[in-house]
mmCIF file of C-alpha atoms in Angstrom:
data_model
loop_
_atom_site.group_PDB
_atom_site.id
_atom_site.type_symbol
_atom_site.label_atom_id
_atom_site.label_comp_id
_atom_site.label_asym_id
_atom_site.label_seq_id
_atom_site.Cartn_x
_atom_site.Cartn_y
_atom_site.Cartn_z
ATOM 1 C CA MET U 805 -5.048 12.671 -18.032
ATOM 2 C CA GLN U 806 -1.606 11.548 -16.910
ATOM 3 C CA GLN U 807 -1.330 9.850 -13.553
ATOM 4 C CA GLY U 808 0.995 11.507 -11.088
ATOM 5 C CA ASN U 809 3.478 9.984 -8.675
ATOM 6 C CA LYS U 810 1.159 10.797 -5.785
ATOM 7 C CA ASN U 811 -0.760 7.629 -6.651
ATOM 8 C CA ARG U 812 2.324 5.467 -6.179
ATOM 9 C CA ASN U 813 3.030 3.757 -2.925
ATOM 10 C CA HIS U 814 5.470 1.321 -1.469
ATOM 11 C CA ASN U 815 2.976 -1.553 -1.365
ATOM 12 C CA VAL U 816 3.619 -2.458 -5.006
ATOM 13 C CA GLU U 817 6.075 -5.294 -5.556
ATOM 14 C CA ILE U 818 9.362 -3.784 -6.669
ATOM 15 C CA ASP U 819 12.390 -5.648 -8.014
ATOM 16 C CA HIS U 820 15.013 -4.488 -5.533
ATOM 17 C CA LYS U 821 17.831 -5.671 -7.801
ATOM 18 C CA LYS U 822 16.909 -2.929 -10.294
ATOM 19 C CA LEU U 823 17.229 -0.172 -7.702
ATOM 20 C CA PRO U 824 20.391 1.892 -7.110
ATOM 21 C CA ASP U 825 22.967 0.316 -4.785
ATOM 22 C CA LEU U 826 22.330 2.790 -1.970
ATOM 23 C CA MET U 827 18.605 2.019 -2.026
ATOM 24 C CA GLN U 828 19.402 -1.682 -1.778
ATOM 25 C CA GLU U 829 21.706 -1.018 1.192
ATOM 26 C CA LEU U 830 19.041 1.084 2.903
ATOM 27 C CA ILE U 831 16.437 -1.637 2.377
ATOM 28 C CA GLU U 832 18.734 -4.139 4.088
ATOM 29 C CA LEU U 833 19.366 -1.741 6.977
ATOM 30 C CA ILE U 834 15.996 -0.119 7.662
ATOM 31 C CA GLY U 835 13.499 -1.948 5.474
ATOM 32 C CA TYR U 836 11.688 -1.001 2.313
ATOM 33 C CA ALA U 837 9.002 1.213 3.856
ATOM 34 C CA ASP U 838 11.465 3.439 5.730
ATOM 35 C CA MET U 839 13.809 3.627 2.732
ATOM 36 C CA TYR U 840 10.832 4.740 0.633
ATOM 37 C CA ILE U 841 9.942 7.457 3.140
ATOM 38 C CA LEU U 842 13.540 8.661 3.133
ATOM 39 C CA VAL U 843 13.952 8.862 -0.642
ATOM 40 C CA THR U 844 10.538 10.407 -1.263
ATOM 41 C CA SER U 845 11.296 13.046 1.361
ATOM 42 C CA PHE U 846 14.932 13.771 0.497
ATOM 43 C CA GLY U 847 15.685 12.088 -2.843
ATOM 44 C CA GLY U 848 18.245 13.926 -4.935
ATOM 45 C CA GLN U 849 19.663 15.707 -1.897
ATOM 46 C CA ASP U 850 22.631 15.310 0.418
ATOM 47 C CA VAL U 851 21.290 14.318 3.821
ATOM 48 C CA TYR U 852 23.388 14.407 6.955
ATOM 49 C CA ILE U 853 23.124 11.267 9.048
ATOM 50 C CA PRO U 854 23.870 12.277 12.608
ATOM 51 C CA LYS U 855 25.866 10.295 15.140
ATOM 52 C CA TYR U 856 23.136 11.079 17.651
ATOM 53 C CA PRO U 857 19.703 10.459 16.044
ATOM 54 C CA ALA U 858 17.669 12.561 18.484
ATOM 55 C CA ARG U 859 19.428 15.677 17.148
ATOM 56 C CA SER U 860 18.258 15.160 13.596
ATOM 57 C CA LYS U 861 15.375 16.458 11.506
ATOM 58 C CA LEU U 862 15.022 12.858 10.335
ATOM 59 C CA VAL U 863 13.457 11.944 13.675
ATOM 60 C CA ASP U 864 10.249 13.568 12.390
ATOM 61 C CA ILE U 865 9.889 11.149 9.471
ATOM 62 C CA LEU U 866 11.601 7.896 10.479
ATOM 63 C CA PRO U 867 11.088 5.601 13.461
ATOM 64 C CA ILE U 868 13.837 6.028 16.030
ATOM 65 C CA GLN U 869 15.038 2.433 15.585
ATOM 66 C CA SER U 870 15.596 3.005 11.840
ATOM 67 C CA LEU U 871 17.345 6.287 12.508
ATOM 68 C CA GLN U 872 19.557 4.605 15.107
ATOM 69 C CA THR U 873 20.466 1.904 12.582
ATOM 70 C CA LEU U 874 21.356 4.568 10.005
ATOM 71 C CA SER U 875 23.446 6.383 12.613
ATOM 72 C CA ASN U 876 25.313 3.198 13.459
ATOM 73 C CA SER U 877 26.208 2.654 9.790
ATOM 74 C CA TYR U 878 26.536 6.172 8.400
ATOM 75 C CA GLY U 879 26.665 8.475 11.454
ATOM 76 C CA GLY U 880 28.602 11.676 10.886
ATOM 77 C CA THR U 881 28.417 11.481 7.089
ATOM 78 C CA TYR U 882 26.286 12.802 4.280
ATOM 79 C CA LEU U 883 24.344 10.445 2.035
ATOM 80 C CA THR U 884 23.416 11.558 -1.453
ATOM 81 C CA LEU U 885 20.017 9.939 -1.699
ATOM 82 C CA PRO U 886 18.688 8.767 -5.044
ATOM 83 C CA THR U 887 15.253 9.890 -6.115
ATOM 84 C CA SER U 888 12.273 7.562 -6.084
ATOM 85 C CA ARG U 889 12.161 7.596 -9.898
ATOM 86 C CA GLN U 890 13.142 3.935 -10.328
ATOM 87 C CA ILE U 891 10.470 2.881 -7.848
ATOM 88 C CA ASP U 892 7.875 5.071 -9.554
ATOM 89 C CA ILE U 893 8.732 3.672 -12.990
ATOM 90 C CA GLN U 894 8.491 0.077 -11.776
ATOM 91 C CA ALA U 895 5.152 0.775 -10.079
ATOM 92 C CA ARG U 896 3.809 2.520 -13.190
ATOM 93 C CA ASN U 897 4.948 -0.303 -15.459
ATOM 94 C CA ARG U 898 3.251 -2.844 -13.212
ATOM 95 C CA GLU U 899 0.018 -0.824 -13.403
ATOM 96 C CA ILE U 900 0.363 -0.723 -17.191
ATOM 97 C CA LEU U 901 0.840 -4.493 -17.364
ATOM 98 C CA CYS U 902 -2.186 -5.066 -15.144
ATOM 99 C CA ALA U 903 -4.307 -2.800 -17.345
ATOM 100 C CA LEU U 904 -3.200 -4.733 -20.430
ATOM 101 C CA TYR U 905 -3.770 -8.070 -18.691
ATOM 102 C CA ASN U 906 -7.294 -6.935 -17.803
ATOM 103 C CA GLY U 907 -8.060 -6.263 -21.458
ATOM 104 C CA GLU U 908 -7.465 -2.552 -21.776
ATOM 105 C CA SER U 909 -6.154 -1.573 -25.213
ATOM 106 C CA ARG U 910 -2.616 -0.299 -25.726
ATOM 107 C CA SER U 911 -3.922 3.049 -26.943
ATOM 108 C CA ALA U 912 -6.196 3.450 -23.903
ATOM 109 C CA VAL U 913 -3.320 2.568 -21.563
ATOM 110 C CA ALA U 914 -0.988 4.956 -23.370
ATOM 111 C CA LYS U 915 -3.492 7.773 -23.049
ATOM 112 C CA ARG U 916 -4.178 7.059 -19.372
ATOM 113 C CA PHE U 917 -0.484 7.068 -18.447
ATOM 114 C CA GLY U 918 0.560 9.878 -20.773
ATOM 115 C CA ILE U 919 2.987 7.778 -22.799
ATOM 116 C CA GLY U 920 3.164 6.508 -26.376
ATOM 117 C CA VAL U 921 1.650 3.294 -27.682
ATOM 118 C CA ARG U 922 5.123 2.104 -28.656
ATOM 119 C CA GLN U 923 6.323 2.582 -25.092
ATOM 120 C CA VAL U 924 3.384 0.521 -23.813
ATOM 121 C CA ALA U 925 4.338 -2.230 -26.278
ATOM 122 C CA ASN U 926 7.986 -2.063 -25.133
ATOM 123 C CA ILE U 927 6.960 -2.343 -21.473
ATOM 124 C CA LYS U 928 4.837 -5.367 -22.296
ATOM 125 C CA ALA U 929 7.588 -6.970 -24.379
ATOM 126 C CA THR U 930 10.222 -6.647 -21.660
ATOM 127 C CA ALA U 931 7.973 -7.720 -18.778
ATOM 128 C CA LYS U 932 8.120 -11.063 -17.075
ATOM 129 C CA LEU U 933 5.174 -13.340 -17.657
ATOM 130 C CA ASN U 934 2.429 -13.054 -15.038
ATOM 131 C CA SER U 935 3.988 -9.887 -13.558
ATOM 132 C CA CYS U 936 0.487 -8.605 -12.902
ATOM 133 C CA LEU U 937 -0.690 -11.653 -10.991
#
């Protein structure tokens, strides 16, 4: 059975340098956790960042201080938010590497994650040493 994105969370170490530029900017402005909430809620959409945060639907999902910071930087504009796909892929690949490190076979890992054995081998080959530790 393939694992879904619902099992992913923002507690997994993510290489921020591999994320889209806007995600990196948002991390610097409002932090990783709030950026993650924003892109998982509105990724792939144009989101209006208001000049006055209290007037926004974003007040329901982000802390007011993060929304105020966004308003100071982007107020009155639309942001086309990237999806959380890059985060999800990095988290999945880390889980794959941990499974391999813990002795699970490539075929078992491939089956569990719904990918091919070759893709598991490619993930392992391109990973940094000790990326599971």
